[in-house]
Amino acid sequence: MSLILNRRNLILGAAATLAGCDRLARNPTVREALFSAENFHKWAQRSLMVRDAMAHEFRPDQISPFFRPNGTANPNTPEYKALWRDGFAGWRLKIGGLVERPLSLSLAQLRSLPHREQITRHDCVEGWSAIGKWRGVPLKPILDAARLRDGARYIVFHCADDMGGGKGYYESIDLVDAFHPQTILAFALNDEPLRVANGAPLRLRVERQLGYKQAKYLMEIEAVARLDHVYGGKGGFWEDHAGYDWYAGI
Ligand SMILES: Nc1nc2c(c(=O)[nH]1)N[C@H]1C(S)=C(S)[C@@H](COP(=O)(O)O)O[C@H]1N2
Ligand SMILES: [Mo]
């Protein structure tokens, strides 16, 4: 099924991205049942609720004493080192691609925008979890300020770390996750500025998804129509190189 997702058909798109939907929709009986207008409406409604549900938020006393770093713990490139030495004063988050108004935001500007705080559990596919309190700027108002063009369907996050052979870490999410209220660009963990090990100066928190989607060391956010032209074409570093699922919903 190739219903696509943009701002105009967000509901159809959200329904279409439900896990297992492709397989189900190939069954003629299921297809007929689903696409009777009435049932489709109900189905779309329920699916949206599934994708829009909030991740569980924890109490402050449940915060893990140590938020274990994983993957890159320091990008260590000359460019990143120069930014770090400077306290990230010269760092800018670029927002571009399919937007009407490309933006370039400093850390100070991001910190001056309305914040959200959330205590959530991070689940890494390697078999560990940690509960942390994140503070950051919701992605939605930033995308609204940049004004997505109609063709935009995914948001790609470009990171500062080189994973070897010139390949950078990157991740991507669809617009349902991009507009989710718990999807934030986080600059603080447990009431302290984000440490280098956890993604300084800014990382993505997309709380309904697994650990590898939580891109650290953000440099650039790009709105795109499709993912097959981006890097290896599978929507993320681990998706390209280890066959991880692009949709890592939990
Ligand atoms: N830029 C970048 N982001 C990344 C990674 C990475 O290696 N580089 N690793 C991912 C994985 S697999 C996990 S589990 C989390 C780890 O986040 P943490 O280091 O804060 O624990 O970051 C994710 N985001
Ligand atoms: Mo992970």
CSV table of C-alpha atoms and ligand atoms in Angstrom, one decimal:
chain,number,residue,atom,x,y,z
A,1,MET,CA,0.0,0.0,0.0
A,2,SER,CA,1.5,3.3,-0.9
A,3,LEU,CA,-0.6,5.9,0.8
A,4,ILE,CA,1.8,8.8,1.4
A,5,LEU,CA,2.2,11.2,4.2
A,6,ASN,CA,2.2,14.9,4.0
A,7,ARG,CA,0.4,17.6,5.9
A,8,ARG,CA,-2.8,17.2,3.9
A,9,ASN,CA,-3.2,13.5,4.3
A,10,LEU,CA,-1.7,13.0,7.7
A,11,ILE,CA,-4.5,10.8,8.8
A,12,LEU,CA,-4.3,8.4,5.8
A,13,GLY,CA,-0.5,8.3,6.1
A,14,ALA,CA,-0.6,7.6,9.8
A,15,ALA,CA,-2.9,4.7,9.2
A,16,ALA,CA,-0.8,3.4,6.3
A,17,THR,CA,2.4,3.2,8.3
A,18,LEU,CA,0.9,0.9,10.9
A,19,ALA,CA,3.0,-2.2,11.3
A,20,GLY,CA,1.7,-5.2,9.4
A,21,CYS,CA,-0.6,-3.0,7.3
A,22,ASP,CA,1.0,-3.9,4.0
A,23,ARG,CA,0.6,-7.6,4.5
A,24,LEU,CA,-2.9,-7.3,5.8
A,25,ALA,CA,-4.0,-5.0,2.9
A,26,ARG,CA,-3.0,-7.6,0.4
A,27,ASN,CA,-5.8,-9.8,1.6
A,28,PRO,CA,-8.8,-9.0,-0.5
A,29,THR,CA,-11.4,-9.5,2.2
A,30,VAL,CA,-9.4,-7.4,4.7
A,31,ARG,CA,-9.0,-4.8,2.0
A,32,GLU,CA,-12.7,-4.6,1.3
A,33,ALA,CA,-13.5,-4.3,4.9
A,34,LEU,CA,-10.9,-1.7,5.6
A,35,PHE,CA,-11.8,0.5,2.7
A,36,SER,CA,-15.5,0.8,3.1
A,37,ALA,CA,-15.6,4.4,4.0
A,38,GLU,CA,-17.1,3.9,7.4
A,39,ASN,CA,-14.6,1.2,8.5
A,40,PHE,CA,-11.7,3.1,7.1
A,41,HIS,CA,-12.5,6.1,9.1
A,42,LYS,CA,-12.7,4.0,12.3
A,43,TRP,CA,-9.5,2.3,11.4
A,44,ALA,CA,-7.6,5.5,10.6
A,45,GLN,CA,-8.9,7.0,13.8
A,46,ARG,CA,-7.6,4.1,15.9
A,47,SER,CA,-4.3,3.9,14.1
A,48,LEU,CA,-3.7,7.6,14.7
A,49,MET,CA,-4.3,7.1,18.4
A,50,VAL,CA,-1.8,4.3,18.4
A,51,ARG,CA,0.9,6.5,16.8
A,52,ASP,CA,-0.1,9.5,18.8
A,53,ALA,CA,-0.1,7.8,22.2
A,54,MET,CA,2.3,9.3,24.7
A,55,ALA,CA,5.3,7.4,26.0
A,56,HIS,CA,5.1,6.7,29.7
A,57,GLU,CA,6.7,9.4,31.8
A,58,PHE,CA,8.3,8.5,35.1
A,59,ARG,CA,8.7,10.1,38.5
A,60,PRO,CA,11.9,12.0,39.4
A,61,ASP,CA,12.9,9.3,42.0
A,62,GLN,CA,12.9,6.7,39.1
A,63,ILE,CA,15.7,8.4,37.2
A,64,SER,CA,18.7,6.2,36.6
A,65,PRO,CA,21.8,7.2,38.6
A,66,PHE,CA,23.8,7.0,35.4
A,67,PHE,CA,22.7,7.3,31.8
A,68,ARG,CA,25.0,5.0,30.1
A,69,PRO,CA,26.5,6.3,26.8
A,70,ASN,CA,26.3,4.1,23.8
A,71,GLY,CA,27.6,4.2,20.2
A,72,THR,CA,29.7,7.3,19.7
A,73,ALA,CA,30.8,8.8,23.0
A,74,ASN,CA,32.8,11.6,21.4
A,75,PRO,CA,32.7,12.4,17.7
A,76,ASN,CA,36.4,13.6,18.0
A,77,THR,CA,36.5,15.1,14.5
A,78,PRO,CA,38.5,18.4,14.1
A,79,GLU,CA,35.2,20.2,13.4
A,80,TYR,CA,33.5,18.9,16.5
A,81,LYS,CA,36.5,19.5,18.7
A,82,ALA,CA,36.6,23.1,17.6
A,83,LEU,CA,33.0,23.6,18.4
A,84,TRP,CA,33.4,21.9,21.8
A,85,ARG,CA,36.4,23.9,22.7
A,86,ASP,CA,34.3,27.0,22.2
A,87,GLY,CA,31.5,25.8,24.4
A,88,PHE,CA,29.5,25.3,21.2
A,89,ALA,CA,29.1,29.1,20.8
A,90,GLY,CA,29.9,28.7,17.1
A,91,TRP,CA,27.6,25.7,16.6
A,92,ARG,CA,24.4,26.2,14.6
A,93,LEU,CA,21.5,23.9,13.9
A,94,LYS,CA,20.6,24.1,10.3
A,95,ILE,CA,17.0,23.4,9.2
A,96,GLY,CA,16.7,23.0,5.5
A,97,GLY,CA,15.6,20.8,2.6
A,98,LEU,CA,11.9,21.0,1.7
A,99,VAL,CA,11.2,24.1,3.8
A,100,GLU,CA,10.1,27.6,2.7
A,101,ARG,CA,12.3,29.3,5.3
A,102,PRO,CA,15.6,27.6,6.0
A,103,LEU,CA,16.8,28.4,9.6
A,104,SER,CA,20.1,28.4,11.4
A,105,LEU,CA,19.7,28.4,15.2
A,106,SER,CA,22.3,28.9,17.9
A,107,LEU,CA,22.2,27.0,21.2
A,108,ALA,CA,21.2,30.3,22.9
A,109,GLN,CA,18.3,30.8,20.5
A,110,LEU,CA,17.1,27.2,21.1
A,111,ARG,CA,17.4,27.6,24.8
A,112,SER,CA,15.3,30.7,24.7
A,113,LEU,CA,12.3,28.9,23.0
A,114,PRO,CA,9.5,27.3,25.1
A,115,HIS,CA,10.8,24.0,26.6
A,116,ARG,CA,9.4,20.6,27.4
A,117,GLU,CA,10.7,18.3,30.2
A,118,GLN,CA,10.0,14.6,30.2
A,119,ILE,CA,11.3,11.7,32.2
A,120,THR,CA,11.3,8.7,29.9
A,121,ARG,CA,12.9,5.3,29.5
A,122,HIS,CA,15.4,4.8,26.7
A,123,ASP,CA,15.5,1.2,25.4
A,124,CYS,CA,18.6,0.1,23.4
A,125,VAL,CA,18.3,-2.9,21.2
A,126,GLU,CA,21.6,-4.1,22.7
A,127,GLY,CA,19.6,-5.0,25.8
A,128,TRP,CA,19.8,-2.1,28.3
A,129,SER,CA,17.5,0.7,29.4
A,130,ALA,CA,17.9,3.9,31.3
A,131,ILE,CA,15.5,6.5,32.7
A,132,GLY,CA,16.5,10.1,32.1
A,133,LYS,CA,15.0,13.5,32.4
A,134,TRP,CA,15.3,15.4,29.2
A,135,ARG,CA,14.8,19.1,28.6
A,136,GLY,CA,14.5,20.5,25.1
A,137,VAL,CA,12.5,22.3,22.4
A,138,PRO,CA,9.6,20.5,20.7
A,139,LEU,CA,10.4,19.8,17.1
A,140,LYS,CA,7.0,20.9,15.8
A,141,PRO,CA,7.2,24.6,16.4
A,142,ILE,CA,10.6,24.6,14.8
A,143,LEU,CA,9.3,22.9,11.7
A,144,ASP,CA,6.3,25.2,11.7
A,145,ALA,CA,8.7,28.2,11.8
A,146,ALA,CA,10.7,26.7,8.8
A,147,ARG,CA,7.4,26.0,7.0
A,148,LEU,CA,7.5,22.5,5.5
A,149,ARG,CA,6.7,22.4,1.8
A,150,ASP,CA,3.9,20.2,0.7
A,151,GLY,CA,6.2,17.4,-0.6
A,152,ALA,CA,7.9,17.0,2.8
A,153,ARG,CA,7.3,13.6,4.3
A,154,TYR,CA,10.3,12.7,6.4
A,155,ILE,CA,12.7,14.6,8.7
A,156,VAL,CA,16.3,13.6,8.4
A,157,PHE,CA,18.8,14.3,11.3
A,158,HIS,CA,22.4,14.7,10.3
A,159,CYS,CA,25.0,14.1,13.1
A,160,ALA,CA,28.5,15.2,13.7
A,161,ASP,CA,30.1,11.8,14.2
A,162,ASP,CA,31.9,10.0,11.4
A,163,MET,CA,31.2,6.3,11.7
A,164,GLY,CA,34.2,5.4,9.6
A,165,GLY,CA,34.9,5.6,5.9
A,166,GLY,CA,33.4,9.1,5.8
A,167,LYS,CA,29.9,7.8,6.6
A,168,GLY,CA,28.1,9.9,9.2
A,169,TYR,CA,25.5,8.9,11.7
A,170,TYR,CA,22.0,9.9,10.6
A,171,GLU,CA,18.4,9.0,11.4
A,172,SER,CA,15.0,9.9,10.1
A,173,ILE,CA,11.4,9.9,11.2
A,174,ASP,CA,8.0,10.5,9.5
A,175,LEU,CA,5.8,13.5,10.2
A,176,VAL,CA,3.6,11.7,12.7
A,177,ASP,CA,6.6,11.3,15.0
A,178,ALA,CA,8.0,14.7,14.1
A,179,PHE,CA,4.8,16.4,15.3
A,180,HIS,CA,4.4,14.2,18.4
A,181,PRO,CA,4.4,16.3,21.6
A,182,GLN,CA,7.2,14.3,23.1
A,183,THR,CA,9.5,14.7,20.1
A,184,ILE,CA,12.0,17.2,21.3
A,185,LEU,CA,15.5,18.5,20.5
A,186,ALA,CA,17.1,18.0,23.9
A,187,PHE,CA,20.0,20.1,25.3
A,188,ALA,CA,19.8,19.0,28.9
A,189,LEU,CA,19.8,15.6,30.7
A,190,ASN,CA,19.0,15.3,34.4
A,191,ASP,CA,19.1,19.1,34.8
A,192,GLU,CA,22.6,19.5,33.4
A,193,PRO,CA,23.7,20.6,30.0
A,194,LEU,CA,24.0,17.5,27.7
A,195,ARG,CA,27.4,15.9,28.2
A,196,VAL,CA,29.5,15.0,25.1
A,197,ALA,CA,28.9,11.3,25.8
A,198,ASN,CA,25.2,11.7,25.5
A,199,GLY,CA,25.1,13.9,22.4
A,200,ALA,CA,26.2,17.5,23.2
A,201,PRO,CA,25.1,20.1,22.3
A,202,LEU,CA,21.8,18.8,21.0
A,203,ARG,CA,20.1,15.4,20.4
A,204,LEU,CA,16.8,14.1,19.3
A,205,ARG,CA,14.4,12.5,21.7
A,206,VAL,CA,11.6,10.6,19.9
A,207,GLU,CA,10.2,8.8,22.8
A,208,ARG,CA,8.0,6.2,21.1
A,209,GLN,CA,11.0,4.7,19.4
A,210,LEU,CA,14.1,2.6,20.2
A,211,GLY,CA,17.5,3.9,21.2
A,212,TYR,CA,19.2,4.1,17.8
A,213,LYS,CA,16.6,6.6,16.5
A,214,GLN,CA,17.7,9.1,19.3
A,215,ALA,CA,20.2,10.9,17.1
A,216,LYS,CA,23.0,12.6,19.1
A,217,TYR,CA,25.4,15.5,18.0
A,218,LEU,CA,22.8,17.1,15.8
A,219,MET,CA,24.1,19.4,13.0
A,220,GLU,CA,21.4,19.6,10.5
A,221,ILE,CA,17.7,18.8,10.1
A,222,GLU,CA,16.5,18.2,6.6
A,223,ALA,CA,12.9,17.8,5.3
A,224,VAL,CA,12.8,15.4,2.4
A,225,ALA,CA,10.1,13.7,0.2
A,226,ARG,CA,11.7,10.3,0.2
A,227,LEU,CA,14.5,8.5,1.9
A,228,ASP,CA,15.9,6.3,-0.9
A,229,HIS,CA,18.2,9.1,-2.1
A,230,VAL,CA,19.6,9.9,1.4
A,231,TYR,CA,22.9,8.1,2.3
A,232,GLY,CA,22.3,4.3,2.0
A,233,GLY,CA,18.6,4.8,1.3
A,234,LYS,CA,17.2,2.9,4.3
A,235,GLY,CA,16.6,6.0,6.6
A,236,GLY,CA,19.3,5.6,9.2
A,237,PHE,CA,22.9,4.5,9.8
A,238,TRP,CA,22.0,1.2,11.4
A,239,GLU,CA,19.1,0.7,9.0
A,240,ASP,CA,21.7,1.0,6.1
A,241,HIS,CA,24.5,-1.0,7.7
A,242,ALA,CA,22.9,-3.6,9.9
A,243,GLY,CA,19.4,-4.1,8.6
A,244,TYR,CA,17.7,-2.5,11.7
A,245,ASP,CA,14.0,-1.6,11.1
A,246,TRP,CA,13.4,2.0,10.1
A,247,TYR,CA,10.2,2.0,12.2
A,248,ALA,CA,11.4,1.2,15.7
A,249,GLY,CA,8.2,2.0,17.6
A,250,ILE,CA,7.8,0.8,21.1
B,1,LIG,N1,25.1,10.5,16.4
B,1,LIG,C1,24.8,9.3,17.0
B,1,LIG,N2,23.6,9.1,17.6
B,1,LIG,C2,23.3,8.0,18.2
B,1,LIG,C3,24.3,6.9,18.3
B,1,LIG,C4,25.6,7.1,17.7
B,1,LIG,O1,26.5,6.3,17.7
B,1,LIG,N3,25.8,8.4,17.1
B,1,LIG,N4,23.9,5.7,18.9
B,1,LIG,C5,22.5,5.4,19.1
B,1,LIG,C6,22.2,4.3,20.0
B,1,LIG,S1,22.3,2.8,19.4
B,1,LIG,C7,21.8,4.5,21.3
B,1,LIG,S2,21.3,3.3,22.3
B,1,LIG,C8,21.7,5.9,21.8
B,1,LIG,C9,22.6,6.0,23.0
B,1,LIG,O2,22.4,7.3,23.6
B,1,LIG,P1,23.3,7.6,24.9
B,1,LIG,O3,24.7,7.6,24.4
B,1,LIG,O4,22.9,8.9,25.4
B,1,LIG,O5,23.1,6.5,25.9
B,1,LIG,O6,22.1,6.9,20.9
B,1,LIG,C10,21.8,6.7,19.5
B,1,LIG,N5,22.1,7.8,18.8
B,2,MO,MO,21.2,1.5,20.9
